[in-house]
Each structure stands twice: as C-alpha cells, then as structure tokens.
Amino acid sequence: MFRFGAILAGGLVLSACDGPLSALQPEGPAARGIGTLWWIMLVAGTAIFLAVAAVLVLAFVRPAWLRRFGGTRLILWGGLVVPLVVLAGLVTAAFALGERVLVVRQDEALRIEAMARRWSWHFRYPGGHETVDLLHLPAGRDVDIVLTSEDVIHGFWVPRLGGKLDAIPGHTNIIRLRADRPGTYGGVCAEYCGIGHAPMRFSVEAHEPEAFARAVGLPPDEAGGMAADGEGGR
Amino acid sequence: MRPRSLLLLGAGFTVWAVAFVALYAMLSVGCRFGWHEVALDMAGGLSLQRLQLIAIFLVHLAAGAAVVVVLRLWKDRGFLYPLAYFAAIAALGASVFSFAGVFFLSTCQ
C-alpha cells in the first residue's frame, strides 16, 4: 500500500514537469540557460541538504567524530567557507546568464509589440497586423518583444522560451525570445493584476518563415528581411 | 545589558540594506532618465549611470567600514558588542560580494 502511494505521489509530482508551460522543457537559448541554472541550483541544494543532514545524523549517532573534528573548525567550514564557495559559484552563474538574457550590445532583431491590459495580451507585428492572446513567432530567429501595459503592471512569461519580464504602464521593457523549432507554447501573466489574472493566458505559435509571414499578413519575400524595421522605441 | 547594544547587532546590515534600496532605486531612476547614455569624459568615458552607482556603493562601503571601526573600539564593553562587531564585518563582506556588480554588469536595456 505504501509503495503504491509512493509511486502515485511520485508520478503526480513528475507529471508537473511536462506540458506547454514547463520551464524544464526549454525550446530556446534563453530558457535553456535558465533551465541549466535551475538544474545547477537543484543539484547544489540537494548536496547541501544531504551534507547538513549527514552532520546532523553524525551528531546523534557518532558525536565523538564531530568532537574530534572540532567545533570551531565545523563552524568555520560549514558556516563560512563552504556556503561562500557555493554562493560565489551560483552568483557568478546568475550574473553571466543575466548578461546573456538582457538585450544589450546585441544585434538587431525582429520586433513585436506586446500590450497587456486587464486581462488580455495584444500583439502588433511590423506590418501592422494585430492578434489577441496569440503570439506568432518565426522559428529559429531572435525576436524582441517590446512590452508595455495599458493599465496595471503585468508579467510576460513564456516558460519554455525565456524568462519573465514585467509589462509596465508608461514604460517599455524588451525581452528577447527565440524558439528553436516550430511548435505551440504556453504563456501566462506572471504578475498579479486583478481578478482576471489567473486566466490571463496566451499561446505562442512558432512557424517556419513562410508560414509566419502568412500568419501576420506579410508578403513572403519580406519575412526574411524585416529584421530592423520593427516599431516601438527602446 | 543596555538596549543600545541590541540595536547595534543590526547596525552593519542596516547599512547594507540602505545600500541595497539606494542602488535599486537609483538604478531605475538612472535608466529612466537615460543616464547610461551620458558618457563622461572627465571620468574616463564612464557613463553617468555607472558613476552614480559606484559613488553610492563607495559611500555605503565607507559607512560600513566606519561601523566596523567604531564597534571594534567598543568590543570589550559586554557580551553583545563583539557579536555586533563580527556582524558588521560580515555585512561589509556581504556589501562587496553583492554590490560589486556595479563595476561591470549592464545597467539598462
């Protein structure tokens, strides 16, 4: 009975790792970087937990071993040196990743404007075409999503493609996304914005270049050469 | 135990917290006003944004160091004083560790 329950619980937990909103199934460089950092933190966190648990068990089972190691040395290593090394590694990884995710000193990319309002997402493409709660992307290309809001602060998040960024009234934020291959991904509002926050979702469809041009009403020959003519200022 | 010694326990990390709030606020203010695009020749081409962040960082570093110096003088006054002294040293180290990014990280989009 216990084994059955454990398998059921484990299955339930693991099933949460799948699906259109799973950050553990990255489909783009930004999300992959975040996923890597998540795995590093999981492994490091597990190792720290096991080490602390081991010391705790030793304190009960073999107190003499700890005494021989010395109280001061235990505090110095366990409380200072090891946490500092672990934290320094994590901070370095996070800084390096943050620099890559931010859109600075990088090439121009296709720009799509995203306007959030309670409680829907409005996307506008270079040719002027607009969609609601559905974002079309060309697969395999960098796209800058120029975010802003009409009313309150919202949060733009496509977990399988990249990190979160706030959509703020009167201000534009830019997040760079790239979908490695065509497919449909989920997006959510990641900043509480009122009674309609939870259902404020949108879909992201990544297409081949020709299909993307068709979807947003652009002539097919323009699909390849519209990198720099997006609208919206930085 | 005088009440002041209890407050002193948090002195170092109060400086750290003030630095955190000041850097966070001025980072956003600077980005909004476009200070990252203002290059200052007299500062070797540094942007106004980076210069003001570095200035805030250094002012708080000096304040944290002053707290350490004062608490070092008071170290022998009672049980909590040496603890406050070591906490202030930890806060100074934490300031360098968490805020040194003002020298090299990107500030605005």
PDB file of C-alpha atoms in Angstrom, chain A residues 87-88 91 95 99 104-105 170-171 173-174, chain B residues 32 50 97-98 101 104-109:
ATOM      1  CA  LEU A  87      27.120  31.105  -3.224  1.00  0.00           C
ATOM      2  CA  ALA A  88      30.001  32.571  -5.238  1.00  0.00           C
ATOM      3  CA  VAL A  91      26.115  34.252  -8.193  1.00  0.00           C
ATOM      4  CA  PHE A  95      25.390  37.162 -13.410  1.00  0.00           C
ATOM      5  CA  GLU A  99      24.041  39.392 -19.118  1.00  0.00           C
ATOM      6  CA  VAL A 104      22.160  44.862 -24.632  1.00  0.00           C
ATOM      7  CA  ARG A 105      25.050  45.090 -27.056  1.00  0.00           C
ATOM      8  CA  GLY A 170       4.241  54.230 -19.451  1.00  0.00           C
ATOM      9  CA  HIS A 171       7.442  52.249 -19.906  1.00  0.00           C
ATOM     10  CA  ASN A 173      10.731  46.630 -21.480  1.00  0.00           C
ATOM     11  CA  ILE A 174      12.294  44.379 -24.085  1.00  0.00           C
TER      12      ILE A 174
ATOM     13  CA  ARG B  32      14.510  56.205 -16.904  1.00  0.00           C
ATOM     14  CA  ARG B  50      27.700  53.734 -13.649  1.00  0.00           C
ATOM     15  CA  PHE B  97      30.047  40.436  -2.536  1.00  0.00           C
ATOM     16  CA  SER B  98      26.577  41.534  -3.601  1.00  0.00           C
ATOM     17  CA  GLY B 101      28.444  44.190  -9.793  1.00  0.00           C
ATOM     18  CA  PHE B 104      30.880  45.564 -14.545  1.00  0.00           C
ATOM     19  CA  LEU B 105      27.227  44.495 -15.018  1.00  0.00           C
ATOM     20  CA  SER B 106      24.959  46.037 -17.650  1.00  0.00           C
ATOM     21  CA  THR B 107      22.708  48.629 -16.087  1.00  0.00           C
ATOM     22  CA  CYS B 108      19.908  49.333 -18.566  1.00  0.00           C
ATOM     23  CA  GLN B 109      18.385  47.952 -21.732  1.00  0.00           C
TER      24      GLN B 109
END
